[in-house]
Each structure stands twice: as structure tokens, then as C-alpha cells.
Amino acid sequence: MDPQIADQEAREPQPGAVLLLALRRPPLPDPPASIPPVDRRAGHTQGPDLTPARDQPMTQTLTAPGRHPAMFLLLFALFYGAFYGAYFAVPDRLLVNEVYEPTLVAPSGLLVNLISASEQATWADNRLQSRRAILDVVRGCDGIGLLLLLTAAVLAFPAPWRLKLAGVVGGWLLMYLLNLARIVGLYFVVAYQGQWFIPLHTLLIPGALVLLGGLYFHLWTAWVVGQGSHERA
């Protein structure tokens, strides 16, 4: 056979080859540029890492004393025990002459006469009296226990000292005003509704004062947490 004819026949497609070419699927188009290629060896796409960095600061939420409740309770018990021990170490005569009369009995007597001038209340040492009632302020019924309880809770709470000082001063002022209202109210109860003195003095009024003290502590802690959030912002 002529070599030129053989070469021409080799270059011409055979019928079977044409059929195979026609049955072949066209190549897939290239993926869009926005889709990162797949790294099958690593098992994930090779693109920008969208996971948050481990060293990035996260938003912190102040949960104290819930973060360290045992420490809060320990400090609270230590403060309250120390305050209560110091309170009972004060002599009775010192409380009567130097504390009760100028801070509790005299202001309460002035308020009684201001509310009702006909009472003509007088006071001396720890006694508030009139022709209708006699009321003695004694240790344990002077409202100081609740004041010490609230002070210990504020000091035990993890907060800056300037915020603790504000909490203690505000708590003392609130408890002092509530205590004056308690003494004045009990005076009028003794004078006009004596049968109500025992339940009010031993149960209802102390319970109400504890609730108000707890509400103050809750509001103060919320304010402290808010101050911490503003400082971190």
C-alpha cells in the first residue's frame, strides 16, 4: 500500500470513533470565582476562616455573687458575726444615754408631737411616753440588727469600695428612716390599738423591714452591675 494513502486513512476518523466522540459529555464549566475550591485532603473548603478567633474578647456578664457564692456567704457571715459581736459588747448604759435618746427616742418624740400635738409626748433616756402610751427602746428592738445585716451583705458583695461605700451610706439612711417610722407607728398602736402591738412588733413590721432591706440590696447590686457594664463599654 502506498504510504501516503495509509497515512491519510489513519488521520481520517473511523465511524466507531465518531460515535464515541458524540456520546462523550461536554466538560463541566469552571466553578464561579465566589465559591472556594474544595480541599478534599483536608475535608473542608479553602476559603476565608469565618470561625471566631479564640483570642477575641467575648462579652462578659457580671454574675457575682453567683459566680462565687461560697465566698460571698463566707464574707457575709464573717462581717455579720463581727458586727453583731461588737454590738453586744457595747454596754447598755452607753446605748441608752449616747445612742438611743439622741438618735431614736428624741426624733421619734418630735415626730409624734408633729403628727398629733395633743399627744404631748416627752422622752428621757430610752423612753418615749405620754398620758396615753409608754414605749421603751431596748437592745434587740432598736432596728440595729437589720442595719448590721444589710451592711454585712453590701460589704461582702464583690464590688469596688466606692460603690460599697455608697451602698452602706444609702442603706443606713434608709434603715434609719424606716426605724423612726417603726417607733412612731408603734407608739400610736400602743396609744390607740394596744391589742395589735405584739403581732406588729414581733412579726409584721420586722418582716416588712426585712423585705424592704432585701429590695434595697437587690436594687443596689443591679446598680453595681450596671456600673461595671458602663466601665467595660
C-alpha positions as protocol buffer text, in pm:
chain_id: "A"
residue {
  index: 1
  type: MET
  ca { x: 0 y: 0 z: 0 }
}
residue {
  index: 2
  type: ASP
  ca { x: 108 y: 350 z: -80 }
}
residue {
  index: 3
  type: PRO
  ca { x: 244 y: 513 z: 240 }
}
residue {
  index: 4
  type: GLN
  ca { x: 62 y: 840 z: 165 }
}
residue {
  index: 5
  type: ILE
  ca { x: -272 y: 660 z: 133 }
}
residue {
  index: 6
  type: ALA
  ca { x: -212 y: 472 z: 459 }
}
residue {
  index: 7
  type: ASP
  ca { x: -127 y: 795 z: 641 }
}
residue {
  index: 8
  type: GLN
  ca { x: -442 y: 966 z: 509 }
}
residue {
  index: 9
  type: GLU
  ca { x: -659 y: 676 z: 622 }
}
residue {
  index: 10
  type: ALA
  ca { x: -501 y: 690 z: 969 }
}
residue {
  index: 11
  type: ARG
  ca { x: -587 y: 1060 z: 1003 }
}
residue {
  index: 12
  type: GLU
  ca { x: -949 y: 1018 z: 890 }
}
residue {
  index: 13
  type: PRO
  ca { x: -1188 y: 934 z: 1180 }
}
residue {
  index: 14
  type: GLN
  ca { x: -1339 y: 592 z: 1177 }
}
residue {
  index: 15
  type: PRO
  ca { x: -1718 y: 554 z: 1218 }
}
residue {
  index: 16
  type: GLY
  ca { x: -1685 y: 397 z: 1562 }
}
residue {
  index: 17
  type: ALA
  ca { x: -1463 y: 679 z: 1681 }
}
residue {
  index: 18
  type: VAL
  ca { x: -1715 y: 942 z: 1565 }
}
residue {
  index: 19
  type: LEU
  ca { x: -1986 y: 767 z: 1764 }
}
residue {
  index: 20
  type: LEU
  ca { x: -1773 y: 763 z: 2078 }
}
residue {
  index: 21
  type: LEU
  ca { x: -1697 y: 1132 z: 2044 }
}
residue {
  index: 22
  type: ALA
  ca { x: -2065 y: 1210 z: 2004 }
}
residue {
  index: 23
  type: LEU
  ca { x: -2153 y: 1018 z: 2320 }
}
residue {
  index: 24
  type: ARG
  ca { x: -1899 y: 1196 z: 2535 }
}
residue {
  index: 25
  type: ARG
  ca { x: -2044 y: 1453 z: 2783 }
}
residue {
  index: 26
  type: PRO
  ca { x: -1922 y: 1806 z: 2743 }
}
residue {
  index: 27
  type: PRO
  ca { x: -1681 y: 1923 z: 3014 }
}
residue {
  index: 28
  type: LEU
  ca { x: -1835 y: 2095 z: 3317 }
}
residue {
  index: 29
  type: PRO
  ca { x: -1791 y: 2471 z: 3337 }
}
residue {
  index: 30
  type: ASP
  ca { x: -1546 y: 2613 z: 3586 }
}
residue {
  index: 31
  type: PRO
  ca { x: -1700 y: 2696 z: 3928 }
}
residue {
  index: 32
  type: PRO
  ca { x: -1775 y: 3060 z: 3994 }
}
residue {
  index: 33
  type: ALA
  ca { x: -1495 y: 3260 z: 4143 }
}
residue {
  index: 34
  type: SER
  ca { x: -1700 y: 3330 z: 4459 }
}
residue {
  index: 35
  type: ILE
  ca { x: -1710 y: 2959 z: 4560 }
}
residue {
  index: 36
  type: PRO
  ca { x: -1380 y: 2848 z: 4708 }
}
residue {
  index: 37
  type: PRO
  ca { x: -1228 y: 2528 z: 4575 }
}
residue {
  index: 38
  type: VAL
  ca { x: -1265 y: 2215 z: 4782 }
}
residue {
  index: 39
  type: ASP
  ca { x: -963 y: 2075 z: 4956 }
}
residue {
  index: 40
  type: ARG
  ca { x: -1059 y: 1708 z: 4964 }
}
residue {
  index: 41
  type: ARG
  ca { x: -749 y: 1613 z: 5155 }
}
residue {
  index: 42
  type: ALA
  ca { x: -830 y: 1843 z: 5443 }
}
residue {
  index: 43
  type: GLY
  ca { x: -1202 y: 1777 z: 5429 }
}
residue {
  index: 44
  type: HIS
  ca { x: -1312 y: 2142 z: 5418 }
}
residue {
  index: 45
  type: THR
  ca { x: -1325 y: 2432 z: 5179 }
}
residue {
  index: 46
  type: GLN
  ca { x: -1025 y: 2653 z: 5132 }
}
residue {
  index: 47
  type: GLY
  ca { x: -1177 y: 2994 z: 5193 }
}
residue {
  index: 48
  type: PRO
  ca { x: -1174 y: 3267 z: 5450 }
}
residue {
  index: 49
  type: ASP
  ca { x: -1193 y: 3136 z: 5805 }
}
residue {
  index: 50
  type: LEU
  ca { x: -1529 y: 3252 z: 5938 }
}
residue {
  index: 51
  type: THR
  ca { x: -1492 y: 3093 z: 6281 }
}
residue {
  index: 52
  type: PRO
  ca { x: -1439 y: 3341 z: 6567 }
}
residue {
  index: 53
  type: ALA
  ca { x: -1084 y: 3374 z: 6684 }
}
residue {
  index: 54
  type: ARG
  ca { x: -1017 y: 3216 z: 7020 }
}
residue {
  index: 55
  type: ASP
  ca { x: -826 y: 3517 z: 7143 }
}
residue {
  index: 56
  type: GLN
  ca { x: -1102 y: 3764 z: 7063 }
}
residue {
  index: 57
  type: PRO
  ca { x: -1262 y: 3910 z: 7380 }
}
residue {
  index: 58
  type: MET
  ca { x: -1616 y: 3797 z: 7437 }
}
residue {
  index: 59
  type: THR
  ca { x: -1892 y: 3989 z: 7611 }
}
residue {
  index: 60
  type: GLN
  ca { x: -1872 y: 3930 z: 7985 }
}
residue {
  index: 61
  type: THR
  ca { x: -2169 y: 3927 z: 8217 }
}
residue {
  index: 62
  type: LEU
  ca { x: -2126 y: 4006 z: 8584 }
}
residue {
  index: 63
  type: THR
  ca { x: -2294 y: 3733 z: 8782 }
}
residue {
  index: 64
  type: ALA
  ca { x: -2150 y: 3796 z: 9123 }
}
residue {
  index: 65
  type: PRO
  ca { x: -2217 y: 3679 z: 9387 }
}
residue {
  index: 66
  type: GLY
  ca { x: -2349 y: 3389 z: 9179 }
}
residue {
  index: 67
  type: ARG
  ca { x: -2000 y: 3340 z: 9036 }
}
residue {
  index: 68
  type: HIS
  ca { x: -1853 y: 3275 z: 9382 }
}
residue {
  index: 69
  type: PRO
  ca { x: -2149 y: 3214 z: 9616 }
}
residue {
  index: 70
  type: ALA
  ca { x: -1940 y: 3035 z: 9877 }
}
residue {
  index: 71
  type: MET
  ca { x: -1701 y: 3329 z: 9909 }
}
residue {
  index: 72
  type: PHE
  ca { x: -1992 y: 3574 z: 9933 }
}
residue {
  index: 73
  type: LEU
  ca { x: -2161 y: 3371 z: 10207 }
}
residue {
  index: 74
  type: LEU
  ca { x: -1833 y: 3331 z: 10396 }
}
residue {
  index: 75
  type: LEU
  ca { x: -1759 y: 3704 z: 10390 }
}
residue {
  index: 76
  type: PHE
  ca { x: -2118 y: 3784 z: 10480 }
}
residue {
  index: 77
  type: ALA
  ca { x: -2106 y: 3553 z: 10783 }
}
residue {
  index: 78
  type: LEU
  ca { x: -1770 y: 3697 z: 10895 }
}
residue {
  index: 79
  type: PHE
  ca { x: -1884 y: 4058 z: 10865 }
}
residue {
  index: 80
  type: TYR
  ca { x: -2219 y: 3996 z: 11031 }
}
residue {
  index: 81
  type: GLY
  ca { x: -2065 y: 3796 z: 11315 }
}
residue {
  index: 82
  type: ALA
  ca { x: -1804 y: 4065 z: 11381 }
}
residue {
  index: 83
  type: PHE
  ca { x: -2060 y: 4347 z: 11374 }
}
residue {
  index: 84
  type: TYR
  ca { x: -2306 y: 4161 z: 11596 }
}
residue {
  index: 85
  type: GLY
  ca { x: -2036 y: 4071 z: 11846 }
}
residue {
  index: 86
  type: ALA
  ca { x: -1924 y: 4434 z: 11864 }
}
residue {
  index: 87
  type: TYR
  ca { x: -2286 y: 4546 z: 11906 }
}
residue {
  index: 88
  type: PHE
  ca { x: -2342 y: 4321 z: 12207 }
}
residue {
  index: 89
  type: ALA
  ca { x: -2009 y: 4428 z: 12355 }
}
residue {
  index: 90
  type: VAL
  ca { x: -2137 y: 4787 z: 12393 }
}
residue {
  index: 91
  type: PRO
  ca { x: -2265 y: 4849 z: 12749 }
}
residue {
  index: 92
  type: ASP
  ca { x: -2637 y: 4902 z: 12790 }
}
residue {
  index: 93
  type: ARG
  ca { x: -2592 y: 5236 z: 12964 }
}
residue {
  index: 94
  type: LEU
  ca { x: -2387 y: 5367 z: 12672 }
}
residue {
  index: 95
  type: LEU
  ca { x: -2659 y: 5265 z: 12428 }
}
residue {
  index: 96
  type: VAL
  ca { x: -2933 y: 5423 z: 12637 }
}
residue {
  index: 97
  type: ASN
  ca { x: -2761 y: 5756 z: 12703 }
}
residue {
  index: 98
  type: GLU
  ca { x: -2546 y: 5808 z: 12395 }
}
residue {
  index: 99
  type: VAL
  ca { x: -2730 y: 5625 z: 12118 }
}
residue {
  index: 100
  type: TYR
  ca { x: -3100 y: 5568 z: 12177 }
}
residue {
  index: 101
  type: GLU
  ca { x: -3206 y: 5902 z: 12318 }
}
residue {
  index: 102
  type: PRO
  ca { x: -3036 y: 6139 z: 12069 }
}
residue {
  index: 103
  type: THR
  ca { x: -3077 y: 5925 z: 11757 }
}
residue {
  index: 104
  type: LEU
  ca { x: -3407 y: 5739 z: 11806 }
}
residue {
  index: 105
  type: VAL
  ca { x: -3619 y: 5844 z: 12103 }
}
residue {
  index: 106
  type: ALA
  ca { x: -3593 y: 6223 z: 12074 }
}
residue {
  index: 107
  type: PRO
  ca { x: -3654 y: 6235 z: 11696 }
}
residue {
  index: 108
  type: SER
  ca { x: -3948 y: 5993 z: 11737 }
}
residue {
  index: 109
  type: GLY
  ca { x: -4099 y: 6211 z: 12011 }
}
residue {
  index: 110
  type: LEU
  ca { x: -4070 y: 6519 z: 11791 }
}
residue {
  index: 111
  type: LEU
  ca { x: -4245 y: 6336 z: 11507 }
}
residue {
  index: 112
  type: VAL
  ca { x: -4524 y: 6217 z: 11738 }
}
residue {
  index: 113
  type: ASN
  ca { x: -4591 y: 6573 z: 11854 }
}
residue {
  index: 114
  type: LEU
  ca { x: -4569 y: 6697 z: 11496 }
}
residue {
  index: 115
  type: ILE
  ca { x: -4829 y: 6443 z: 11381 }
}
residue {
  index: 116
  type: SER
  ca { x: -5057 y: 6500 z: 11680 }
}
residue {
  index: 117
  type: ALA
  ca { x: -4981 y: 6793 z: 11909 }
}
residue {
  index: 118
  type: SER
  ca { x: -5239 y: 6669 z: 12158 }
}
residue {
  index: 119
  type: GLU
  ca { x: -5015 y: 6373 z: 12244 }
}
residue {
  index: 120
  type: GLN
  ca { x: -4770 y: 6599 z: 12427 }
}
residue {
  index: 121
  type: ALA
  ca { x: -4509 y: 6321 z: 12416 }
}
residue {
  index: 122
  type: THR
  ca { x: -4194 y: 6351 z: 12625 }
}
residue {
  index: 123
  type: TRP
  ca { x: -3877 y: 6145 z: 12630 }
}
residue {
  index: 124
  type: ALA
  ca { x: -3582 y: 6063 z: 12853 }
}
residue {
  index: 125
  type: ASP
  ca { x: -3303 y: 5810 z: 12800 }
}
residue {
  index: 126
  type: ASN
  ca { x: -3467 y: 5527 z: 12606 }
}
residue {
  index: 127
  type: ARG
  ca { x: -3832 y: 5601 z: 12698 }
}
residue {
  index: 128
  type: LEU
  ca { x: -4097 y: 5776 z: 12489 }
}
residue {
  index: 129
  type: GLN
  ca { x: -4416 y: 5845 z: 12684 }
}
residue {
  index: 130
  type: SER
  ca { x: -4735 y: 6043 z: 12708 }
}
residue {
  index: 131
  type: ARG
  ca { x: -5057 y: 6018 z: 12905 }
}
residue {
  index: 132
  type: ARG
  ca { x: -5174 y: 5752 z: 12655 }
}
residue {
  index: 133
  type: ALA
  ca { x: -4869 y: 5532 z: 12600 }
}
residue {
  index: 134
  type: ILE
  ca { x: -4521 y: 5438 z: 12722 }
}
residue {
  index: 135
  type: LEU
  ca { x: -4268 y: 5294 z: 12477 }
}
residue {
  index: 136
  type: ASP
  ca { x: -3914 y: 5182 z: 12568 }
}
residue {
  index: 137
  type: VAL
  ca { x: -3640 y: 5127 z: 12308 }
}
residue {
  index: 138
  type: VAL
  ca { x: -3415 y: 4838 z: 12419 }
}
residue {
  index: 139
  type: ARG
  ca { x: -3134 y: 4631 z: 12273 }
}
residue {
  index: 140
  type: GLY
  ca { x: -3264 y: 4388 z: 12015 }
}
residue {
  index: 141
  type: CYS
  ca { x: -3568 y: 4604 z: 11942 }
}
residue {
  index: 142
  type: ASP
  ca { x: -3376 y: 4906 z: 11819 }
}
residue {
  index: 143
  type: GLY
  ca { x: -3352 y: 4814 z: 11449 }
}
residue {
  index: 144
  type: ILE
  ca { x: -2973 y: 4786 z: 11461 }
}
residue {
  index: 145
  type: GLY
  ca { x: -2979 y: 4414 z: 11381 }
}
residue {
  index: 146
  type: LEU
  ca { x: -3129 y: 4473 z: 11036 }
}
residue {
  index: 147
  type: LEU
  ca { x: -2886 y: 4759 z: 10978 }
}
residue {
  index: 148
  type: LEU
  ca { x: -2591 y: 4529 z: 11052 }
}
residue {
  index: 149
  type: LEU
  ca { x: -2740 y: 4257 z: 10830 }
}
residue {
  index: 150
  type: LEU
  ca { x: -2766 y: 4491 z: 10532 }
}
residue {
  index: 151
  type: THR
  ca { x: -2420 y: 4636 z: 10593 }
}
residue {
  index: 152
  type: ALA
  ca { x: -2262 y: 4290 z: 10600 }
}
residue {
  index: 153
  type: ALA
  ca { x: -2434 y: 4194 z: 10273 }
}
residue {
  index: 154
  type: VAL
  ca { x: -2313 y: 4510 z: 10097 }
}
residue {
  index: 155
  type: LEU
  ca { x: -1955 y: 4469 z: 10217 }
}
residue {
  index: 156
  type: ALA
  ca { x: -1947 y: 4101 z: 10119 }
}
residue {
  index: 157
  type: PHE
  ca { x: -2066 y: 4171 z: 9765 }
}
residue {
  index: 158
  type: PRO
  ca { x: -1777 y: 4185 z: 9512 }
}
residue {
  index: 159
  type: ALA
  ca { x: -1777 y: 4550 z: 9407 }
}
residue {
  index: 160
  type: PRO
  ca { x: -1538 y: 4848 z: 9412 }
}
residue {
  index: 161
  type: TRP
  ca { x: -1508 y: 5010 z: 9752 }
}
residue {
  index: 162
  type: ARG
  ca { x: -1655 y: 5340 z: 9634 }
}
residue {
  index: 163
  type: LEU
  ca { x: -1973 y: 5155 z: 9532 }
}
residue {
  index: 164
  type: LYS
  ca { x: -1976 y: 4964 z: 9860 }
}
residue {
  index: 165
  type: LEU
  ca { x: -1948 y: 5292 z: 10050 }
}
residue {
  index: 166
  type: ALA
  ca { x: -2242 y: 5431 z: 9855 }
}
residue {
  index: 167
  type: GLY
  ca { x: -2441 y: 5115 z: 9931 }
}
residue {
  index: 168
  type: VAL
  ca { x: -2365 y: 5131 z: 10303 }
}
residue {
  index: 169
  type: VAL
  ca { x: -2449 y: 5502 z: 10334 }
}
residue {
  index: 170
  type: GLY
  ca { x: -2772 y: 5460 z: 10138 }
}
residue {
  index: 171
  type: GLY
  ca { x: -2867 y: 5152 z: 10339 }
}
residue {
  index: 172
  type: TRP
  ca { x: -2804 y: 5324 z: 10671 }
}
residue {
  index: 173
  type: LEU
  ca { x: -3013 y: 5623 z: 10570 }
}
residue {
  index: 174
  type: LEU
  ca { x: -3300 y: 5402 z: 10452 }
}
residue {
  index: 175
  type: MET
  ca { x: -3294 y: 5180 z: 10759 }
}
residue {
  index: 176
  type: TYR
  ca { x: -3275 y: 5480 z: 10994 }
}
residue {
  index: 177
  type: LEU
  ca { x: -3580 y: 5647 z: 10839 }
}
residue {
  index: 178
  type: LEU
  ca { x: -3772 y: 5318 z: 10842 }
}
residue {
  index: 179
  type: ASN
  ca { x: -3677 y: 5264 z: 11205 }
}
residue {
  index: 180
  type: LEU
  ca { x: -3806 y: 5607 z: 11303 }
}
residue {
  index: 181
  type: ALA
  ca { x: -4131 y: 5531 z: 11121 }
}
residue {
  index: 182
  type: ARG
  ca { x: -4150 y: 5198 z: 11306 }
}
residue {
  index: 183
  type: ILE
  ca { x: -4109 y: 5359 z: 11650 }
}
residue {
  index: 184
  type: VAL
  ca { x: -4361 y: 5635 z: 11577 }
}
residue {
  index: 185
  type: GLY
  ca { x: -4608 y: 5384 z: 11437 }
}
residue {
  index: 186
  type: LEU
  ca { x: -4572 y: 5155 z: 11737 }
}
residue {
  index: 187
  type: TYR
  ca { x: -4631 y: 5448 z: 11970 }
}
residue {
  index: 188
  type: PHE
  ca { x: -4967 y: 5521 z: 11810 }
}
residue {
  index: 189
  type: VAL
  ca { x: -5052 y: 5148 z: 11812 }
}
residue {
  index: 190
  type: VAL
  ca { x: -4986 y: 5132 z: 12188 }
}
residue {
  index: 191
  type: ALA
  ca { x: -5185 y: 5451 z: 12243 }
}
residue {
  index: 192
  type: TYR
  ca { x: -5495 y: 5358 z: 12042 }
}
residue {
  index: 193
  type: GLN
  ca { x: -5486 y: 4989 z: 11936 }
}
residue {
  index: 194
  type: GLY
  ca { x: -5288 y: 4812 z: 12206 }
}
residue {
  index: 195
  type: GLN
  ca { x: -5406 y: 4464 z: 12104 }
}
residue {
  index: 196
  type: TRP
  ca { x: -5213 y: 4498 z: 11779 }
}
residue {
  index: 197
  type: PHE
  ca { x: -4878 y: 4577 z: 11942 }
}
residue {
  index: 198
  type: ILE
  ca { x: -4747 y: 4221 z: 11984 }
}
residue {
  index: 199
  type: PRO
  ca { x: -4817 y: 4092 z: 11628 }
}
residue {
  index: 200
  type: LEU
  ca { x: -4699 y: 4416 z: 11469 }
}
residue {
  index: 201
  type: HIS
  ca { x: -4387 y: 4449 z: 11684 }
}
residue {
  index: 202
  type: THR
  ca { x: -4274 y: 4086 z: 11671 }
}
residue {
  index: 203
  type: LEU
  ca { x: -4384 y: 3969 z: 11325 }
}
residue {
  index: 204
  type: LEU
  ca { x: -4542 y: 4202 z: 11073 }
}
residue {
  index: 205
  type: ILE
  ca { x: -4319 y: 4509 z: 11095 }
}
residue {
  index: 206
  type: PRO
  ca { x: -3989 y: 4313 z: 11119 }
}
residue {
  index: 207
  type: GLY
  ca { x: -4093 y: 4104 z: 10819 }
}
residue {
  index: 208
  type: ALA
  ca { x: -4176 y: 4416 z: 10618 }
}
residue {
  index: 209
  type: LEU
  ca { x: -3841 y: 4573 z: 10710 }
}
residue {
  index: 210
  type: VAL
  ca { x: -3653 y: 4260 z: 10601 }
}
residue {
  index: 211
  type: LEU
  ca { x: -3834 y: 4265 z: 10266 }
}
residue {
  index: 212
  type: LEU
  ca { x: -3755 y: 4634 z: 10216 }
}
residue {
  index: 213
  type: GLY
  ca { x: -3391 y: 4575 z: 10309 }
}
residue {
  index: 214
  type: GLY
  ca { x: -3372 y: 4286 z: 10062 }
}
residue {
  index: 215
  type: LEU
  ca { x: -3527 y: 4501 z: 9791 }
}
residue {
  index: 216
  type: TYR
  ca { x: -3272 y: 4774 z: 9856 }
}
residue {
  index: 217
  type: PHE
  ca { x: -2987 y: 4521 z: 9835 }
}
residue {
  index: 218
  type: HIS
  ca { x: -3125 y: 4385 z: 9507 }
}
residue {
  index: 219
  type: LEU
  ca { x: -3153 y: 4732 z: 9356 }
}
residue {
  index: 220
  type: TRP
  ca { x: -2805 y: 4823 z: 9475 }
}
residue {
  index: 221
  type: THR
  ca { x: -2649 y: 4509 z: 9322 }
}
residue {
  index: 222
  type: ALA
  ca { x: -2828 y: 4579 z: 8993 }
}
residue {
  index: 223
  type: TRP
  ca { x: -2683 y: 4931 z: 9000 }
}
residue {
  index: 224
  type: VAL
  ca { x: -2334 y: 4791 z: 9069 }
}
residue {
  index: 225
  type: VAL
  ca { x: -2361 y: 4552 z: 8774 }
}
residue {
  index: 226
  type: GLY
  ca { x: -2478 y: 4840 z: 8553 }
}
residue {
  index: 227
  type: GLN
  ca { x: -2180 y: 5049 z: 8659 }
}
residue {
  index: 228
  type: GLY
  ca { x: -1949 y: 4763 z: 8566 }
}
residue {
  index: 229
  type: SER
  ca { x: -2111 y: 4732 z: 8222 }
}
residue {
  index: 230
  type: HIS
  ca { x: -2063 y: 5105 z: 8157 }
}
residue {
  index: 231
  type: GLU
  ca { x: -1696 y: 5085 z: 8256 }
}
residue {
  index: 232
  type: ARG
  ca { x: -1632 y: 4791 z: 8019 }
}
residue {
  index: 233
  type: ALA
  ca { x: -1814 y: 4962 z: 7729 }
}
